[in-house]
């Protein structure tokens, strides 16, 4: 006979479109997997004798574990001084020319030892875990050479071993052109495609690739060459697209069956048409929009009308989005981008899982999915987006085990 675990709660939000909360909710788990979800009174009788233990959260709401599908959590250095300069009217471009911007973070990350980088990143990941994140994506891209890109992705791998989270590792091969390749774009592309990517694959450090398609970064044609190389390894793609201008990156990504296109403030009509025909998720990053004082918003109403899946992420990075709070990003998605609270909730659960290609295991509470969920001191998931600077996370369950409980201050890190 099986030994099942029963989890009861006041309300249950499953992360399923169109479904409101279930009152007096119950989840039945068998070790790491969910086997039944519904109202407690509807629990099939045959399961009742197999229940080994019950956890009853009589006043709380349970949701799927949150998924942060776009982060640059692994980095060294701090760019608060640049932010202060920008407040005084200095432009992002002039800061970059003085050695600031991404190049500053690249230098700091290159100089940092792997252990130091791990400790810096672990602090940020701890904060994410404490606010209900059970799966996240971590991008490289502050290395620009093999050694540092491998170091960043190794740190991401070590973080997954040290914390109860699932981490998708993305090689952001085309982030910015290294200074030493200033006059040799072709040479850098060759290095990325012929050397760095294959070596990282040998080390099993890459789950997907990403690029920054923009006037100030890489062209659509350059990104296409990189994507073709990724395809040879059966890797999925993601793309920083249309953040500052329309570079037609979205159409390219959709053509390659990319997992997601991210930012997309400047997406065109034909970009939207391409997305509508694809399974590619639109990942919206409202904190970066806010922090950069950006003026152009993504066309959320048009995305909605075209039934394009929308996900929300922190974009955690030292320059344009220095936050670890997915809850803050949820609030900003509603306040700044006019998403509904329901869209926002699905954007950090179901569609965030889709943006990582993990929709069959994570993102919603349904039979056969992994038992990753969060107990919140709320009654409806609307409250997650409604509050600012409040963290109602009470407990986190990863693969069917309680890995964090605020009441007992059980820590995450093993
Ligand atoms: Zn990013």
GROMACS .gro file of C-alpha atoms and ligand atoms in nm:
model
  415
    1UNK     CA    1   0.000   0.000   0.000
    2UNK     CA    2   0.116   0.347  -0.085
    3UNK     CA    3   0.198   0.603   0.182
    4UNK     CA    4   0.046   0.924   0.061
    5UNK     CA    5   0.075   1.276   0.199
    6UNK     CA    6  -0.229   1.499   0.223
    7UNK     CA    7  -0.198   1.877   0.214
    8UNK     CA    8  -0.509   2.073   0.308
    9UNK     CA    9  -0.557   2.448   0.287
   10UNK     CA   10  -0.825   2.714   0.307
   11UNK     CA   11  -0.792   2.794  -0.063
   12UNK     CA   12  -0.608   2.639  -0.352
   13UNK     CA   13  -0.505   2.821  -0.671
   14UNK     CA   14  -0.386   2.562  -0.922
   15UNK     CA   15  -0.240   2.782  -1.198
   16UNK     CA   16  -0.499   2.669  -1.453
   17UNK     CA   17  -0.645   2.934  -1.686
   18UNK     CA   18  -1.007   3.021  -1.613
   19UNK     CA   19  -1.014   2.831  -1.284
   20UNK     CA   20  -1.079   3.030  -0.966
   21UNK     CA   21  -0.959   2.919  -0.623
   22UNK     CA   22  -1.084   2.594  -0.475
   23UNK     CA   23  -1.218   2.628  -0.121
   24UNK     CA   24  -1.108   2.376   0.142
   25UNK     CA   25  -0.847   2.255  -0.102
   26UNK     CA   26  -0.656   1.929  -0.090
   27UNK     CA   27  -0.348   1.798  -0.266
   28UNK     CA   28  -0.243   1.437  -0.242
   29UNK     CA   29   0.121   1.360  -0.308
   30UNK     CA   30   0.313   1.039  -0.353
   31UNK     CA   31   0.677   1.118  -0.272
   32UNK     CA   32   0.771   1.377  -0.539
   33UNK     CA   33   0.454   1.370  -0.749
   34UNK     CA   34   0.104   1.510  -0.724
   35UNK     CA   35  -0.157   1.239  -0.765
   36UNK     CA   36  -0.483   1.418  -0.687
   37UNK     CA   37  -0.602   1.781  -0.648
   38UNK     CA   38  -0.946   1.918  -0.557
   39UNK     CA   39  -1.186   2.007  -0.276
   40UNK     CA   40  -1.125   1.797   0.035
   41UNK     CA   41  -1.484   1.672   0.043
   42UNK     CA   42  -1.438   1.525  -0.306
   43UNK     CA   43  -1.128   1.324  -0.212
   44UNK     CA   44  -1.189   0.969  -0.342
   45UNK     CA   45  -1.247   0.720  -0.062
   46UNK     CA   46  -0.988   0.473  -0.189
   47UNK     CA   47  -0.712   0.724  -0.119
   48UNK     CA   48  -0.817   0.792   0.240
   49UNK     CA   49  -0.672   0.473   0.393
   50UNK     CA   50  -0.344   0.529   0.216
   51UNK     CA   51  -0.273   0.866   0.376
   52UNK     CA   52   0.030   0.852   0.599
   53UNK     CA   53   0.029   1.213   0.718
   54UNK     CA   54  -0.170   1.534   0.682
   55UNK     CA   55  -0.051   1.893   0.683
   56UNK     CA   56  -0.343   2.127   0.739
   57UNK     CA   57  -0.301   2.497   0.660
   58UNK     CA   58  -0.647   2.599   0.774
   59UNK     CA   59  -0.611   2.971   0.706
   60UNK     CA   60  -0.374   2.973   0.411
   61UNK     CA   61  -0.370   2.956   0.034
   62UNK     CA   62  -0.156   2.712  -0.165
   63UNK     CA   63  -0.032   2.792  -0.516
   64UNK     CA   64   0.220   2.626  -0.747
   65UNK     CA   65   0.580   2.715  -0.668
   66UNK     CA   66   0.661   3.039  -0.847
   67UNK     CA   67   0.887   3.031  -1.153
   68UNK     CA   68   1.123   3.314  -1.238
   69UNK     CA   69   1.187   3.247  -1.606
   70UNK     CA   70   1.441   3.526  -1.681
   71UNK     CA   71   1.723   3.608  -1.441
   72UNK     CA   72   2.090   3.705  -1.440
   73UNK     CA   73   2.131   3.611  -1.072
   74UNK     CA   74   2.497   3.509  -1.105
   75UNK     CA   75   2.712   3.823  -1.121
   76UNK     CA   76   2.968   4.017  -0.923
   77UNK     CA   77   2.989   4.389  -0.851
   78UNK     CA   78   2.731   4.650  -0.785
   79UNK     CA   79   2.610   4.927  -1.013
   80UNK     CA   80   2.421   5.145  -0.768
   81UNK     CA   81   2.661   5.432  -0.850
   82UNK     CA   82   2.548   5.418  -1.214
   83UNK     CA   83   2.188   5.434  -1.107
   84UNK     CA   84   2.270   5.742  -0.896
   85UNK     CA   85   2.443   5.901  -1.197
   86UNK     CA   86   2.142   5.828  -1.415
   87UNK     CA   87   1.922   6.004  -1.160
   88UNK     CA   88   2.145   6.310  -1.214
   89UNK     CA   89   2.072   6.299  -1.587
   90UNK     CA   90   2.365   6.094  -1.713
   91UNK     CA   91   2.266   5.864  -2.000
   92UNK     CA   92   2.306   5.486  -2.010
   93UNK     CA   93   2.520   5.530  -2.324
   94UNK     CA   94   2.762   5.779  -2.165
   95UNK     CA   95   2.798   5.554  -1.860
   96UNK     CA   96   2.880   5.264  -2.092
   97UNK     CA   97   3.144   5.475  -2.271
   98UNK     CA   98   3.320   5.539  -1.941
   99UNK     CA   99   3.356   5.165  -1.883
  100UNK     CA  100   3.030   5.122  -1.697
  101UNK     CA  101   2.724   4.925  -1.795
  102UNK     CA  102   2.749   4.556  -1.886
  103UNK     CA  103   3.128   4.587  -1.935
  104UNK     CA  104   3.166   4.685  -1.568
  105UNK     CA  105   2.980   4.372  -1.457
  106UNK     CA  106   3.183   4.163  -1.703
  107UNK     CA  107   3.508   4.285  -1.549
  108UNK     CA  108   3.390   4.225  -1.192
  109UNK     CA  109   3.259   3.879  -1.280
  110UNK     CA  110   3.577   3.782  -1.463
  111UNK     CA  111   3.789   3.884  -1.164
  112UNK     CA  112   3.577   3.704  -0.907
  113UNK     CA  113   3.666   3.350  -0.797
  114UNK     CA  114   3.408   3.075  -0.845
  115UNK     CA  115   3.354   3.045  -0.469
  116UNK     CA  116   3.309   3.420  -0.426
  117UNK     CA  117   3.064   3.426  -0.715
  118UNK     CA  118   2.875   3.138  -0.558
  119UNK     CA  119   2.844   3.320  -0.224
  120UNK     CA  120   2.726   3.644  -0.385
  121UNK     CA  121   2.467   3.459  -0.592
  122UNK     CA  122   2.354   3.236  -0.304
  123UNK     CA  123   2.239   3.543  -0.108
  124UNK     CA  124   2.019   3.649  -0.395
  125UNK     CA  125   1.884   3.299  -0.450
  126UNK     CA  126   1.805   3.265  -0.079
  127UNK     CA  127   1.585   3.576  -0.102
  128UNK     CA  128   1.405   3.432  -0.406
  129UNK     CA  129   1.344   3.099  -0.233
  130UNK     CA  130   1.205   3.274   0.073
  131UNK     CA  131   0.946   3.443  -0.144
  132UNK     CA  132   0.814   3.127  -0.304
  133UNK     CA  133   1.034   3.066  -0.609
  134UNK     CA  134   1.092   2.693  -0.668
  135UNK     CA  135   1.217   2.706  -1.028
  136UNK     CA  136   1.424   2.969  -1.205
  137UNK     CA  137   1.634   3.032  -1.507
  138UNK     CA  138   1.989   3.161  -1.472
  139UNK     CA  139   2.171   3.311  -1.768
  140UNK     CA  140   2.543   3.348  -1.818
  141UNK     CA  141   2.660   3.638  -2.034
  142UNK     CA  142   2.886   3.838  -1.803
  143UNK     CA  143   3.188   3.630  -1.894
  144UNK     CA  144   3.230   3.675  -2.270
  145UNK     CA  145   3.516   3.426  -2.264
  146UNK     CA  146   3.503   3.051  -2.211
  147UNK     CA  147   3.651   3.051  -1.860
  148UNK     CA  148   3.408   3.301  -1.711
  149UNK     CA  149   3.099   3.176  -1.894
  150UNK     CA  150   3.182   2.824  -1.767
  151UNK     CA  151   3.240   2.967  -1.418
  152UNK     CA  152   2.899   3.136  -1.417
  153UNK     CA  153   2.717   2.826  -1.537
  154UNK     CA  154   2.908   2.608  -1.291
  155UNK     CA  155   2.794   2.839  -1.013
  156UNK     CA  156   2.434   2.801  -1.140
  157UNK     CA  157   2.477   2.423  -1.125
  158UNK     CA  158   2.619   2.440  -0.771
  159UNK     CA  159   2.330   2.661  -0.662
  160UNK     CA  160   2.087   2.393  -0.777
  161UNK     CA  161   2.274   2.139  -0.564
  162UNK     CA  162   2.277   2.367  -0.259
  163UNK     CA  163   1.918   2.494  -0.270
  164UNK     CA  164   1.585   2.315  -0.315
  165UNK     CA  165   1.518   2.472  -0.656
  166UNK     CA  166   1.516   2.363  -1.017
  167UNK     CA  167   1.753   2.574  -1.225
  168UNK     CA  168   1.758   2.602  -1.604
  169UNK     CA  169   2.099   2.713  -1.725
  170UNK     CA  170   2.104   2.941  -2.027
  171UNK     CA  171   2.419   3.028  -2.218
  172UNK     CA  172   2.373   3.394  -2.311
  173UNK     CA  173   2.642   3.377  -2.576
  174UNK     CA  174   2.561   3.700  -2.755
  175UNK     CA  175   2.512   3.955  -2.477
  176UNK     CA  176   2.763   4.224  -2.565
  177UNK     CA  177   3.075   4.236  -2.780
  178UNK     CA  178   3.392   4.198  -2.569
  179UNK     CA  179   3.618   4.504  -2.587
  180UNK     CA  180   3.902   4.297  -2.733
  181UNK     CA  181   3.677   4.207  -3.029
  182UNK     CA  182   3.564   4.567  -3.087
  183UNK     CA  183   3.684   4.553  -3.447
  184UNK     CA  184   3.626   4.185  -3.509
  185UNK     CA  185   3.259   4.089  -3.479
  186UNK     CA  186   3.305   3.791  -3.710
  187UNK     CA  187   3.590   3.664  -3.495
  188UNK     CA  188   3.378   3.678  -3.181
  189UNK     CA  189   3.087   3.498  -3.347
  190UNK     CA  190   3.329   3.228  -3.459
  191UNK     CA  191   3.468   3.195  -3.106
  192UNK     CA  192   3.119   3.160  -2.957
  193UNK     CA  193   2.989   2.914  -3.216
  194UNK     CA  194   3.296   2.702  -3.279
  195UNK     CA  195   3.461   2.699  -2.939
  196UNK     CA  196   3.270   2.827  -2.638
  197UNK     CA  197   2.932   2.664  -2.708
  198UNK     CA  198   3.072   2.317  -2.790
  199UNK     CA  199   3.301   2.324  -2.484
  200UNK     CA  200   3.014   2.425  -2.254
  201UNK     CA  201   2.805   2.145  -2.404
  202UNK     CA  202   3.084   1.897  -2.328
  203UNK     CA  203   3.067   2.011  -1.967
  204UNK     CA  204   2.687   1.967  -1.965
  205UNK     CA  205   2.638   2.324  -1.851
  206UNK     CA  206   2.377   2.442  -2.101
  207UNK     CA  207   2.000   2.382  -2.118
  208UNK     CA  208   1.922   2.664  -2.364
  209UNK     CA  209   2.084   2.960  -2.538
  210UNK     CA  210   1.999   3.329  -2.545
  211UNK     CA  211   2.112   3.641  -2.730
  212UNK     CA  212   2.055   4.017  -2.720
  213UNK     CA  213   1.921   4.125  -3.057
  214UNK     CA  214   1.952   4.503  -3.072
  215UNK     CA  215   2.134   4.784  -3.253
  216UNK     CA  216   2.375   4.821  -2.961
  217UNK     CA  217   2.428   4.444  -2.931
  218UNK     CA  218   2.390   4.185  -3.210
  219UNK     CA  219   2.210   4.188  -3.545
  220UNK     CA  220   1.937   3.953  -3.652
  221UNK     CA  221   2.179   3.780  -3.892
  222UNK     CA  222   2.438   3.726  -3.621
  223UNK     CA  223   2.175   3.585  -3.388
  224UNK     CA  224   2.056   3.353  -3.666
  225UNK     CA  225   2.405   3.203  -3.702
  226UNK     CA  226   2.419   3.146  -3.327
  227UNK     CA  227   2.073   2.986  -3.325
  228UNK     CA  228   2.171   2.755  -3.610
  229UNK     CA  229   2.469   2.639  -3.404
  230UNK     CA  230   2.242   2.583  -3.103
  231UNK     CA  231   2.005   2.382  -3.318
  232UNK     CA  232   2.289   2.141  -3.399
  233UNK     CA  233   2.295   2.058  -3.028
  234UNK     CA  234   1.914   2.033  -3.007
  235UNK     CA  235   1.911   2.330  -2.774
  236UNK     CA  236   1.611   2.556  -2.728
  237UNK     CA  237   1.648   2.930  -2.773
  238UNK     CA  238   1.539   3.242  -2.593
  239UNK     CA  239   1.589   3.597  -2.714
  240UNK     CA  240   1.620   3.946  -2.562
  241UNK     CA  241   1.422   4.110  -2.839
  242UNK     CA  242   1.275   4.450  -2.927
  243UNK     CA  243   1.371   4.606  -2.593
  244UNK     CA  244   1.501   4.937  -2.731
  245UNK     CA  245   1.397   4.922  -3.097
  246UNK     CA  246   1.239   4.686  -3.350
  247UNK     CA  247   1.514   4.459  -3.482
  248UNK     CA  248   1.273   4.189  -3.606
  249UNK     CA  249   1.419   3.952  -3.352
  250UNK     CA  250   1.075   3.823  -3.260
  251UNK     CA  251   1.010   3.692  -3.612
  252UNK     CA  252   1.348   3.519  -3.611
  253UNK     CA  253   1.285   3.361  -3.270
  254UNK     CA  254   0.938   3.242  -3.369
  255UNK     CA  255   1.081   3.087  -3.685
  256UNK     CA  256   1.328   2.888  -3.473
  257UNK     CA  257   1.053   2.776  -3.236
  258UNK     CA  258   1.217   2.965  -2.951
  259UNK     CA  259   1.088   2.913  -2.598
  260UNK     CA  260   1.046   3.285  -2.541
  261UNK     CA  261   1.103   3.638  -2.659
  262UNK     CA  262   1.180   3.870  -2.372
  263UNK     CA  263   1.117   4.245  -2.316
  264UNK     CA  264   0.945   4.313  -2.657
  265UNK     CA  265   0.846   4.672  -2.580
  266UNK     CA  266   0.903   4.761  -2.948
  267UNK     CA  267   0.744   4.451  -3.106
  268UNK     CA  268   0.584   4.527  -3.444
  269UNK     CA  269   0.255   4.407  -3.592
  270UNK     CA  270   0.436   4.146  -3.797
  271UNK     CA  271   0.622   4.036  -3.486
  272UNK     CA  272   0.292   3.987  -3.308
  273UNK     CA  273   0.155   3.793  -3.606
  274UNK     CA  274   0.461   3.566  -3.599
  275UNK     CA  275   0.422   3.507  -3.225
  276UNK     CA  276   0.051   3.432  -3.260
  277UNK     CA  277   0.134   3.145  -3.494
  278UNK     CA  278   0.401   3.003  -3.262
  279UNK     CA  279   0.427   2.842  -2.919
  280UNK     CA  280   0.678   3.108  -2.814
  281UNK     CA  281   0.601   3.284  -2.487
  282UNK     CA  282   0.621   3.663  -2.448
  283UNK     CA  283   0.823   3.728  -2.130
  284UNK     CA  284   0.754   4.074  -1.987
  285UNK     CA  285   1.003   4.241  -1.755
  286UNK     CA  286   0.833   4.536  -1.587
  287UNK     CA  287   1.104   4.603  -1.328
  288UNK     CA  288   1.361   4.674  -1.601
  289UNK     CA  289   1.111   4.906  -1.771
  290UNK     CA  290   1.059   5.087  -1.441
  291UNK     CA  291   1.423   5.104  -1.340
  292UNK     CA  292   1.536   5.239  -1.677
  293UNK     CA  293   1.259   5.502  -1.684
  294UNK     CA  294   1.163   5.349  -2.019
  295UNK     CA  295   0.880   5.511  -2.209
  296UNK     CA  296   0.759   5.239  -2.443
  297UNK     CA  297   0.541   4.965  -2.294
  298UNK     CA  298   0.482   4.623  -2.449
  299UNK     CA  299   0.144   4.616  -2.631
  300UNK     CA  300  -0.025   4.395  -2.375
  301UNK     CA  301  -0.381   4.447  -2.507
  302UNK     CA  302  -0.275   4.335  -2.855
  303UNK     CA  303  -0.081   4.038  -2.716
  304UNK     CA  304  -0.391   3.942  -2.518
  305UNK     CA  305  -0.621   3.977  -2.822
  306UNK     CA  306  -0.388   3.750  -3.016
  307UNK     CA  307  -0.390   3.492  -2.735
  308UNK     CA  308  -0.014   3.510  -2.693
  309UNK     CA  309   0.108   3.351  -2.372
  310UNK     CA  310   0.259   3.609  -2.136
  311UNK     CA  311   0.504   3.537  -1.856
  312UNK     CA  312   0.649   3.776  -1.597
  313UNK     CA  313   1.004   3.761  -1.460
  314UNK     CA  314   1.237   3.969  -1.245
  315UNK     CA  315   1.523   4.003  -1.496
  316UNK     CA  316   1.734   4.016  -1.177
  317UNK     CA  317   2.058   4.189  -1.285
  318UNK     CA  318   2.283   4.461  -1.144
  319UNK     CA  319   2.217   4.725  -1.410
  320UNK     CA  320   1.854   4.751  -1.512
  321UNK     CA  321   1.668   4.535  -1.262
  322UNK     CA  322   1.847   4.496  -0.929
  323UNK     CA  323   1.573   4.297  -0.757
  324UNK     CA  324   1.512   3.942  -0.647
  325UNK     CA  325   1.140   3.997  -0.593
  326UNK     CA  326   0.908   3.823  -0.835
  327UNK     CA  327   0.620   3.951  -0.621
  328UNK     CA  328   0.730   4.308  -0.697
  329UNK     CA  329   0.747   4.223  -1.068
  330UNK     CA  330   0.391   4.090  -1.044
  331UNK     CA  331   0.268   4.414  -0.894
  332UNK     CA  332   0.448   4.617  -1.160
  333UNK     CA  333   0.305   4.398  -1.438
  334UNK     CA  334  -0.041   4.500  -1.324
  335UNK     CA  335   0.035   4.863  -1.243
  336UNK     CA  336   0.265   4.951  -1.532
  337UNK     CA  337   0.170   4.705  -1.808
  338UNK     CA  338  -0.203   4.664  -1.734
  339UNK     CA  339  -0.201   4.289  -1.693
  340UNK     CA  340  -0.483   4.151  -1.483
  341UNK     CA  341  -0.387   3.987  -1.152
  342UNK     CA  342  -0.494   3.652  -1.299
  343UNK     CA  343  -0.272   3.697  -1.605
  344UNK     CA  344   0.012   3.792  -1.375
  345UNK     CA  345  -0.037   3.483  -1.160
  346UNK     CA  346  -0.038   3.255  -1.466
  347UNK     CA  347   0.266   3.450  -1.586
  348UNK     CA  348   0.474   3.333  -1.289
  349UNK     CA  349   0.338   2.979  -1.287
  350UNK     CA  350   0.196   2.807  -1.597
  351UNK     CA  351   0.336   3.031  -1.869
  352UNK     CA  352   0.667   3.081  -1.694
  353UNK     CA  353   0.707   2.702  -1.699
  354UNK     CA  354   0.626   2.710  -2.070
  355UNK     CA  355   0.890   2.981  -2.124
  356UNK     CA  356   1.145   2.733  -1.988
  357UNK     CA  357   1.010   2.428  -2.172
  358UNK     CA  358   0.916   2.274  -1.835
  359UNK     CA  359   0.537   2.286  -1.867
  360UNK     CA  360   0.497   1.910  -1.837
  361UNK     CA  361   0.653   1.899  -1.491
  362UNK     CA  362   0.599   2.239  -1.333
  363UNK     CA  363   0.381   2.548  -1.330
  364UNK     CA  364   0.044   2.411  -1.220
  365UNK     CA  365  -0.102   2.181  -0.958
  366UNK     CA  366  -0.230   1.880  -1.148
  367UNK     CA  367  -0.187   1.503  -1.124
  368UNK     CA  368   0.152   1.376  -1.247
  369UNK     CA  369   0.326   1.710  -1.203
  370UNK     CA  370   0.607   1.760  -0.955
  371UNK     CA  371   0.482   1.844  -0.605
  372UNK     CA  372   0.624   2.197  -0.591
  373UNK     CA  373   0.400   2.439  -0.409
  374UNK     CA  374   0.392   2.733  -0.172
  375UNK     CA  375   0.180   2.804   0.134
  376UNK     CA  376   0.092   3.173   0.153
  377UNK     CA  377  -0.063   3.376   0.430
  378UNK     CA  378  -0.333   3.499   0.189
  379UNK     CA  379  -0.669   3.365   0.070
  380UNK     CA  380  -0.653   3.453  -0.299
  381UNK     CA  381  -0.354   3.481  -0.537
  382UNK     CA  382  -0.467   3.833  -0.633
  383UNK     CA  383  -0.308   3.936  -0.304
  384UNK     CA  384   0.036   3.832  -0.431
  385UNK     CA  385   0.025   4.110  -0.691
  386UNK     CA  386  -0.177   4.359  -0.486
  387UNK     CA  387   0.075   4.417  -0.211
  388UNK     CA  388   0.410   4.593  -0.233
  389UNK     CA  389   0.714   4.495  -0.031
  390UNK     CA  390   0.516   4.232   0.158
  391UNK     CA  391   0.622   3.869   0.156
  392UNK     CA  392   0.336   3.641   0.268
  393UNK     CA  393   0.529   3.317   0.202
  394UNK     CA  394   0.476   3.078   0.495
  395UNK     CA  395   0.619   2.753   0.369
  396UNK     CA  396   0.771   2.602   0.056
  397UNK     CA  397   0.724   2.243  -0.056
  398UNK     CA  398   0.971   2.114  -0.315
  399UNK     CA  399   0.932   1.766  -0.463
  400UNK     CA  400   0.682   1.678  -0.193
  401UNK     CA  401   0.897   1.782   0.107
  402UNK     CA  402   0.876   2.091   0.323
  403UNK     CA  403   1.203   2.269   0.252
  404UNK     CA  404   1.120   2.597   0.421
  405UNK     CA  405   0.887   2.688   0.703
  406UNK     CA  406   0.884   3.046   0.821
  407UNK     CA  407   0.748   2.947   1.164
  408UNK     CA  408   1.043   2.724   1.243
  409UNK     CA  409   1.289   2.939   1.047
  410UNK     CA  410   1.409   2.634   0.865
  411UNK     CA  411   1.672   2.756   0.625
  412UNK     CA  412   1.698   2.661   0.261
  413UNK     CA  413   2.058   2.597   0.203
  414UNK     CA  414   2.185   2.244   0.255
  415LIG    ZN1  415   1.785   3.989  -1.937
   0.00000   0.00000   0.00000
